[in-house]
Short mmCIF file of C-alpha atoms in Angstrom, two decimals:
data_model
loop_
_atom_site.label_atom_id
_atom_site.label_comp_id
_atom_site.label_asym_id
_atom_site.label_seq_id
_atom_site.Cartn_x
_atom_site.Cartn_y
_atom_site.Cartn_z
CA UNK A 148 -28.90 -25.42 -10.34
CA UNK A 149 -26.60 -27.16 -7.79
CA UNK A 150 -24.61 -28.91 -10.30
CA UNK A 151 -24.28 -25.37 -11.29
CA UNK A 152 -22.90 -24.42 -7.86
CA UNK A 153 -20.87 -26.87 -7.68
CA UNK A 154 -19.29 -26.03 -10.61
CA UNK A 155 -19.00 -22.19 -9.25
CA UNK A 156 -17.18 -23.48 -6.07
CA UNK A 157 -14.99 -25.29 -7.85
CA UNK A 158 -13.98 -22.53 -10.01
CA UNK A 159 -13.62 -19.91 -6.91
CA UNK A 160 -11.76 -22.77 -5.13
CA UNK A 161 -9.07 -22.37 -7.82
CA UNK A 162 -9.36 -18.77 -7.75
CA UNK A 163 -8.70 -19.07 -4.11
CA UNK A 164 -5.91 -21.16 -4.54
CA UNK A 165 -4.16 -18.71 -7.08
CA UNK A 166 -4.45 -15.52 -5.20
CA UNK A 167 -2.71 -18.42 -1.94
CA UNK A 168 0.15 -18.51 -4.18
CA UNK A 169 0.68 -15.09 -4.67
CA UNK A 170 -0.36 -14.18 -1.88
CA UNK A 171 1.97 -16.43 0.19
CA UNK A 172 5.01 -16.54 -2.61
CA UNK A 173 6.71 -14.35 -0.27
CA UNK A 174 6.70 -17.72 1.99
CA UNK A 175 9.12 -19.50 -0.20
CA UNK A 176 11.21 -16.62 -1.83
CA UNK A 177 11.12 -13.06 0.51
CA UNK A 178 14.69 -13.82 1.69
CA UNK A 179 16.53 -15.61 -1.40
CA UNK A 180 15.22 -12.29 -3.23
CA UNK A 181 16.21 -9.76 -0.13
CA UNK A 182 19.47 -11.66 -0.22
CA UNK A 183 19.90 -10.73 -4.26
CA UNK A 184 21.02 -14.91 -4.15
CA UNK A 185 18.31 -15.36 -6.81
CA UNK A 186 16.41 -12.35 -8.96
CA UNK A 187 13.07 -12.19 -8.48
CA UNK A 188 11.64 -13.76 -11.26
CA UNK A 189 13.95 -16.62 -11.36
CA UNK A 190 12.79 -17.08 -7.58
CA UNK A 191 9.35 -17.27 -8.12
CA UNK A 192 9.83 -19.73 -11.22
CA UNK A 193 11.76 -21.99 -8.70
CA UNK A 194 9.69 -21.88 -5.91
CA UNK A 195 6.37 -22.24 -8.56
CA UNK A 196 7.55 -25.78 -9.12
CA UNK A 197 8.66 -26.94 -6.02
CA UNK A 198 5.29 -25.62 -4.70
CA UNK A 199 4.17 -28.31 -6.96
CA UNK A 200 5.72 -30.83 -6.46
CA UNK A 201 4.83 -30.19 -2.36
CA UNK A 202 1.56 -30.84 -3.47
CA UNK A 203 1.70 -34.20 -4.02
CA UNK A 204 3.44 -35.50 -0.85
CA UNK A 205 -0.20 -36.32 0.70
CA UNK A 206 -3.03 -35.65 1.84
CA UNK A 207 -3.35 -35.64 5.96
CA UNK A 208 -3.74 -31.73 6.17
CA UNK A 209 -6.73 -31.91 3.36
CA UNK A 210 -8.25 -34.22 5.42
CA UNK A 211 -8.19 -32.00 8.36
CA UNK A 212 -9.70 -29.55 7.04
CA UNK A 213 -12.71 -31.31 5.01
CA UNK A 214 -13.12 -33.32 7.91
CA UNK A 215 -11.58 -31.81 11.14
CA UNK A 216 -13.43 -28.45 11.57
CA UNK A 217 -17.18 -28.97 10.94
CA UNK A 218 -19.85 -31.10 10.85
CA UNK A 219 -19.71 -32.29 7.01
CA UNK A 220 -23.40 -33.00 6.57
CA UNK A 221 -24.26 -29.52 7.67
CA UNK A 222 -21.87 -28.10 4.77
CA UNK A 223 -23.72 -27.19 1.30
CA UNK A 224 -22.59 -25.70 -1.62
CA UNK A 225 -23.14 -22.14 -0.63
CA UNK A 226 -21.79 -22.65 2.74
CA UNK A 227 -18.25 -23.52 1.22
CA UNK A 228 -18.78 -20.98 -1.89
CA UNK A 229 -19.12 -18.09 1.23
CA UNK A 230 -16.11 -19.80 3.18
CA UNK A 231 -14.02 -19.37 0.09
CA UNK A 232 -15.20 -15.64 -0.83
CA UNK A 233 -14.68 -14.39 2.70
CA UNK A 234 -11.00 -15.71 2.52
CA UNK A 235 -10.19 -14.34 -0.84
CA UNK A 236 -11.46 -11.01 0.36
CA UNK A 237 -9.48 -10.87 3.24
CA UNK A 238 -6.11 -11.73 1.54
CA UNK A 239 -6.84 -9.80 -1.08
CA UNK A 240 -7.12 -6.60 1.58
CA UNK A 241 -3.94 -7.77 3.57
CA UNK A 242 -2.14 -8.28 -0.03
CA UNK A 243 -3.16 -4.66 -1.03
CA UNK A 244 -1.64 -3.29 2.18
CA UNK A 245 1.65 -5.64 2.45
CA UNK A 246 0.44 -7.34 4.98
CA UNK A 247 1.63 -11.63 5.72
CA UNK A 248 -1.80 -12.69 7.14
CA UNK A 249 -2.34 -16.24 6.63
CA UNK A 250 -4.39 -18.02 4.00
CA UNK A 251 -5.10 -21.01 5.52
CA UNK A 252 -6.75 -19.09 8.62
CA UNK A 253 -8.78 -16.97 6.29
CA UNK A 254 -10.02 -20.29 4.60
CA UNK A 255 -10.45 -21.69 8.04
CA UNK A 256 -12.28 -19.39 9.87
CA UNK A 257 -14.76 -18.57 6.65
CA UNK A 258 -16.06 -22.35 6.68
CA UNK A 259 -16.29 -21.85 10.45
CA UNK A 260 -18.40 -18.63 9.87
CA UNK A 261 -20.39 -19.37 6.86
CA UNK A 262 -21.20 -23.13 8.77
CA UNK A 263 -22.20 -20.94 11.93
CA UNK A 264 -24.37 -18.85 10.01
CA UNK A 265 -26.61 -21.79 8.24
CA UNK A 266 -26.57 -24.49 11.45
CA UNK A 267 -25.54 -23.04 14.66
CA UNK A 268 -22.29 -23.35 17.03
CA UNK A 269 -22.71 -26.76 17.74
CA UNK A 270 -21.52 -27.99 13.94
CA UNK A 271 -18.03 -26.62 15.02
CA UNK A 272 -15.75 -29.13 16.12
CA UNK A 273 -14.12 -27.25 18.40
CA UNK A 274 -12.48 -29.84 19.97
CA UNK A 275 -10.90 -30.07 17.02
CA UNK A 276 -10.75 -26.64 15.96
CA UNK A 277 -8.63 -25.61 19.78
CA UNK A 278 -6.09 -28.96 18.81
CA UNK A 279 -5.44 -28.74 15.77
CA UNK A 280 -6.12 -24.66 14.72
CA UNK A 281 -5.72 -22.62 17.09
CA UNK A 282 -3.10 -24.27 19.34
CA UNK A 283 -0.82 -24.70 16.60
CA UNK A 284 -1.94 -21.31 15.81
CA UNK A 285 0.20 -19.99 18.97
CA UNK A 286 2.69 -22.92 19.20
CA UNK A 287 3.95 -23.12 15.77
CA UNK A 288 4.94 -19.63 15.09
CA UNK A 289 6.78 -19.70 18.73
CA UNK A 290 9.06 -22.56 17.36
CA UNK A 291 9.33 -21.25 14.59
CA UNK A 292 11.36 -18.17 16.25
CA UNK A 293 12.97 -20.53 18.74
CA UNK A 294 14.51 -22.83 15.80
CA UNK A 295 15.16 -19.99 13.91
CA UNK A 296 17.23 -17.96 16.59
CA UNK A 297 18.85 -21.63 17.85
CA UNK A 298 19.76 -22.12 14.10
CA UNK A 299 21.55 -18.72 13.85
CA UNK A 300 23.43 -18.77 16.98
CA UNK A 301 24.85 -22.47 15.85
CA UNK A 302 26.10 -21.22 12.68
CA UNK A 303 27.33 -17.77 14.26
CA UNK A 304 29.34 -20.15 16.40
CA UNK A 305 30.40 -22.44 13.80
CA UNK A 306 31.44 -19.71 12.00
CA UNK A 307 32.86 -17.20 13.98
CA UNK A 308 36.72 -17.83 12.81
CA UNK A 309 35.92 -17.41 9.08
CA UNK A 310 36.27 -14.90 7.01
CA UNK A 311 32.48 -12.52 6.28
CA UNK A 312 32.74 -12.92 2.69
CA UNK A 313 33.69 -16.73 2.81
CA UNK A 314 30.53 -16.72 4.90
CA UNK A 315 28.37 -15.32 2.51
CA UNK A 316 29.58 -16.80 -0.41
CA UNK A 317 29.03 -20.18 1.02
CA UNK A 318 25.86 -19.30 2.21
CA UNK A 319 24.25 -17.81 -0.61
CA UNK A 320 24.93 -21.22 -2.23
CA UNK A 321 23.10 -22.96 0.34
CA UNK A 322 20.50 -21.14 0.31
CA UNK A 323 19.24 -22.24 -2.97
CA UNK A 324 18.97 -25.38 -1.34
CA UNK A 325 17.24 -24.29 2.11
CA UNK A 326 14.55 -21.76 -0.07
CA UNK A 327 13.62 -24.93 -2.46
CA UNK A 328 12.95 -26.69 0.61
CA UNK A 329 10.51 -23.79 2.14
CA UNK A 330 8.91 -23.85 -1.42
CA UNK A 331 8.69 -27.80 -1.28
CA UNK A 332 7.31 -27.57 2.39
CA UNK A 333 4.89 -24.46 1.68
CA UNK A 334 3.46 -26.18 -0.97
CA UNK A 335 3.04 -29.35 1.22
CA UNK A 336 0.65 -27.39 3.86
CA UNK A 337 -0.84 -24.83 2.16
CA UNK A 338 -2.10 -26.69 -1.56
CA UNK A 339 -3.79 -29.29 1.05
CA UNK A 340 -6.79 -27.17 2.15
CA UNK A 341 -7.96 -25.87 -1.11
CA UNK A 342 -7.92 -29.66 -1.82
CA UNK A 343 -9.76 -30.14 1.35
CA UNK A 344 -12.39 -27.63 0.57
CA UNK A 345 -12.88 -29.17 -3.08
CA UNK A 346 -13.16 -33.00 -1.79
CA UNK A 347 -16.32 -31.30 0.31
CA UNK A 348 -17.49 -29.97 -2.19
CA UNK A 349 -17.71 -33.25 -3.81
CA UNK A 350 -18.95 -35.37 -1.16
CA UNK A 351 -21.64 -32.44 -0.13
CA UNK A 352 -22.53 -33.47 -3.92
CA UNK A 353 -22.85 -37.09 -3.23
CA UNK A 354 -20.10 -37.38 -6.34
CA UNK A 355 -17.90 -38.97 -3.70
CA UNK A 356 -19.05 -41.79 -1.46
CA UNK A 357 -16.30 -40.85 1.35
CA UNK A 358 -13.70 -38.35 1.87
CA UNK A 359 -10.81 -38.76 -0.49
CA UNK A 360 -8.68 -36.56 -2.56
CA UNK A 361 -9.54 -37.30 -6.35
CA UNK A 362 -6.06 -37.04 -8.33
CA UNK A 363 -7.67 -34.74 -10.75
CA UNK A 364 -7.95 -32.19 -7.50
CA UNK A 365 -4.61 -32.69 -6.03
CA UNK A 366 -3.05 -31.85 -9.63
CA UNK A 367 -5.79 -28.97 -10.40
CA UNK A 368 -4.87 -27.18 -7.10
CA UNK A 369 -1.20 -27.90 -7.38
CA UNK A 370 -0.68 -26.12 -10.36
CA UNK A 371 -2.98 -23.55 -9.87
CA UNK A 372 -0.71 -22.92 -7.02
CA UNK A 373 2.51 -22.85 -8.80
CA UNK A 374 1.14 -20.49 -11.10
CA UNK A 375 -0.07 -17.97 -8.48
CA UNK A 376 3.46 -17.93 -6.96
CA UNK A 377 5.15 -17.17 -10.20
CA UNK A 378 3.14 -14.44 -10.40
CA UNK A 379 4.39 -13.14 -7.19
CA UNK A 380 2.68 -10.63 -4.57
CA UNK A 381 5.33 -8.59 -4.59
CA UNK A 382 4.05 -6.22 -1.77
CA UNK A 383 4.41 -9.13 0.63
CA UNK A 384 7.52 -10.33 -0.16
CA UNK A 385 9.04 -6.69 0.27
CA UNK A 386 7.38 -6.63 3.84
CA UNK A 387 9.41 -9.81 4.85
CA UNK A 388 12.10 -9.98 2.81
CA UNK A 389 13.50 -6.13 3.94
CA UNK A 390 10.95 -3.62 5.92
CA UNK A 391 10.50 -6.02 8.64
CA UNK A 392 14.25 -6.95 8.74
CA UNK A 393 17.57 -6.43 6.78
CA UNK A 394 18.66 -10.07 5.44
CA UNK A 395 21.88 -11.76 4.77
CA UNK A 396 22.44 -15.36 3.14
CA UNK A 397 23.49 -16.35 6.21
CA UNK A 398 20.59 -15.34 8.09
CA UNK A 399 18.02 -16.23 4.88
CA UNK A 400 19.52 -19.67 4.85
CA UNK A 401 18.80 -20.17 8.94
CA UNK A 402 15.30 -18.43 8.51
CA UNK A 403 14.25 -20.87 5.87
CA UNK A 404 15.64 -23.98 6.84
CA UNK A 405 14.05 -23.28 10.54
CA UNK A 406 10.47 -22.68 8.93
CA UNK A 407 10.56 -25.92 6.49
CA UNK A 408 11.44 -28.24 9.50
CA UNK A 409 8.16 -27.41 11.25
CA UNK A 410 5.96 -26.89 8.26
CA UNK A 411 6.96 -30.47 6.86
CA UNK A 412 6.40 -31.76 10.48
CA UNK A 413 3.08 -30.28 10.42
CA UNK A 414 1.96 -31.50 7.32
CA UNK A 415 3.20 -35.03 8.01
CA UNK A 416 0.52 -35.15 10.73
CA UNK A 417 -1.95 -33.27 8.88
CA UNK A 418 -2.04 -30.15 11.22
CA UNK A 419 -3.07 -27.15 8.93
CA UNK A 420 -0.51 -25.03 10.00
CA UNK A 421 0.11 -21.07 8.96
CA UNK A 422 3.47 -21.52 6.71
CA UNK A 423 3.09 -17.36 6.92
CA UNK A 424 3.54 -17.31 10.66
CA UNK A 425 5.88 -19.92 10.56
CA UNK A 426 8.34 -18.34 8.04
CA UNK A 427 7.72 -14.73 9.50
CA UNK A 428 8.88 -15.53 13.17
CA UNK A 429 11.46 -17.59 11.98
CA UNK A 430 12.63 -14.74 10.33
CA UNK A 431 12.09 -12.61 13.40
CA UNK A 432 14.03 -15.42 15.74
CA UNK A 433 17.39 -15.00 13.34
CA UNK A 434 17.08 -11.37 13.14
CA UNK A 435 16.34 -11.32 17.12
CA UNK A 436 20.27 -12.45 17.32
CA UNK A 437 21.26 -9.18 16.05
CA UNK A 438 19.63 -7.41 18.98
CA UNK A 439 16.42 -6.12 19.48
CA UNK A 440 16.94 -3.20 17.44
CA UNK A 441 17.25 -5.32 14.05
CA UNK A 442 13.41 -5.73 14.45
CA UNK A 443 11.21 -2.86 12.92
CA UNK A 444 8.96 -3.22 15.97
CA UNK A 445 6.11 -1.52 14.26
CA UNK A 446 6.13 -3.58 11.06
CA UNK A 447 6.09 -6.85 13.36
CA UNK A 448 3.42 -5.55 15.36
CA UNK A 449 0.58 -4.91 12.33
CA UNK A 450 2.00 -7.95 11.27
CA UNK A 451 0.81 -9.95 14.78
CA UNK A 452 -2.11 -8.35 13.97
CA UNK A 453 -3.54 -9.19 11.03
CA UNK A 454 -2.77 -12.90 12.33
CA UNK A 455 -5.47 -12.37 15.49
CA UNK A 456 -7.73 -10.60 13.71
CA UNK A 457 -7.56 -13.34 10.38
CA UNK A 458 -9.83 -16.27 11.70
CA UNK A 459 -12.52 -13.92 13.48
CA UNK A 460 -13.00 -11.12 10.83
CA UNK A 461 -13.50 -14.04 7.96
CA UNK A 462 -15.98 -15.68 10.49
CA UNK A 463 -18.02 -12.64 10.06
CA UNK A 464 -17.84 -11.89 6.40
CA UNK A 465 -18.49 -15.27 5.46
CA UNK A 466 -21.59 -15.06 7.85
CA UNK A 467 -22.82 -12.04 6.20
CA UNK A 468 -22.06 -13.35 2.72
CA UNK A 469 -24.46 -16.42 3.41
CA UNK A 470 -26.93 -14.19 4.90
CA UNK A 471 -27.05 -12.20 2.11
CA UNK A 472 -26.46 -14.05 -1.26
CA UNK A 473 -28.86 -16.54 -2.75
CA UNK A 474 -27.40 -19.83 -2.17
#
């Protein structure tokens, strides 16, 4: 029966992972397909691999989150089989509605709730959980605008003797370049906590003596990633790449390269970061240099959100789910 489980959580962990890459595809490709620099399904092809080959540049944010949020010896089977339901529940509702809510936060907050729900509060690390969560949480996705709009007005100024089209043409060149990177760096963050989740999984088991990412995981999640972002979620990546804002290469180029920088930062020190937020406000921050009125105000504000709400509502329903399933 619990190698049974095991083998469930394993399986939803993947399924989780899949529905991250579609889910978040529009991370890595919303503006190179807004900006017509790529079609769509050569976009999602490219960023499928690079998301890939993110996943293997370590290990630090999977650690974090196997490690870094609760108390690992009060975390069974069913407590991380609940964690991973509530999350794929709740980006399967902000999917159906266009909506960028982040993965990683839904992932987060269910092992938070579901943990909650079998030991108590005091299994939470919240120590932990305030540094590395939920500061980052508010920090990140404020840099993220800040390099973003920074970036912009650099280039505007670099470029403001040139020709439009010269612009453009250049830019829609490089911004093959600055997309593979988001797809690199989105895969670098985000494949982590699925691998996090899995290593727990394992050790809860007793099939690993100590935390440590098995290969066999780090490859299973990375190309269960790549797979879900050639698939696409195609509602998502209309919300960012054009209702929330009207893109140029130009401003894709400064939009992606600004979110890459701090998502590859974050992963180096193994914060589990939101690439979602990250690439949204960046996106926001460029557009921002256009004048208020370039931002769809409403759009950004279900957007904001769905990013409060994330962590709390999958508390709950993972809660309920271990409440109320047999595990």
């Amino acid at each position: 029966m619990v190698l049974t489980l095991l083998i469930c959580v394993i399986l939803t962990a993947l399924v989780f992972e899949y529905i991250n890459g579609f889910h978040d595809s529009a991370n890595a490709i919303a503006t190179v397909v807004s900006t017509k620099v790529l079609t769509a399904r050569a976009a999602v092809v490219y960023a499928g691999v690079l998301n890939v080959a993110g996943a293997f540049m370590g290990t630090h944010v999977a650690s974090t989150i196997g490690m870094g949020i609760v108390d690992s010896e009060s975390v069974t089977q069913g407590v991380i089989l609940c964690a991973l339901l509530a999350a794929i529940i709740w980006n399967l509702i902000t999917w159906y509605y266009g909506i960028p809510s982040s993965s990683s936060h839904a992932l987060i907050g269910g092992l938070m709730g579901a943990t909650i729900s079998k030991a108590g509060y005091h299994v939470v690390h919240f120590d932990d959980v305030t540094k590395k969560v939920l500061m980052p949480m508010i920090t990140s996705p404020v840099i993220g605008f800040g390099i973003g709009f920074v970036c912009m007005i650099v280039i505007l100024w670099l470029c403001s003797r040139a020709r439009p089209n010269s612009v453009n043409n250049w830019f829609r060149r490089l911004q093959l370049v600055s997309s593979g990177i988001m797809a690199l760096s989105h895969g670098s963050n985000d494949a982590q906590k699925t691998m996090g989740i899995i290593t727990l999984a394992l050790v809860s088991y007793h099939t690993l003596p100590t935390f440590e990412v098995p290969y066999w995981v780090i490859l299973g999640c990375a190309v269960t990633m790549g797979l879900g972002t050639m698939a696409g979620g195609w509602r998502i990546i209309r919300t960012m790449g054009s209702r929330m804002i009207k893109l140029k290469p130009v401003h894709g180029f400064a939009a992606e390269t600004s979110a890459a920088a701090v998502i590859l930062t974050a992963s180096h020190f193994g914060i589990p970061v939101s690439t979602t937020h990250i690439i949204s406000t960046s996106i926001m921050g460029v557009g921002s240099t256009r004048g208020a009125n370039a931002l769809k105000l409403g759009i950004v504000g279900n957007i904001v959100m769905a990013w409060v709400l994330t962590i709390p509502v999958c508390m709950v329903i993972a809660a309920i789910l271990y409440r109320v399933l047999p595990v």
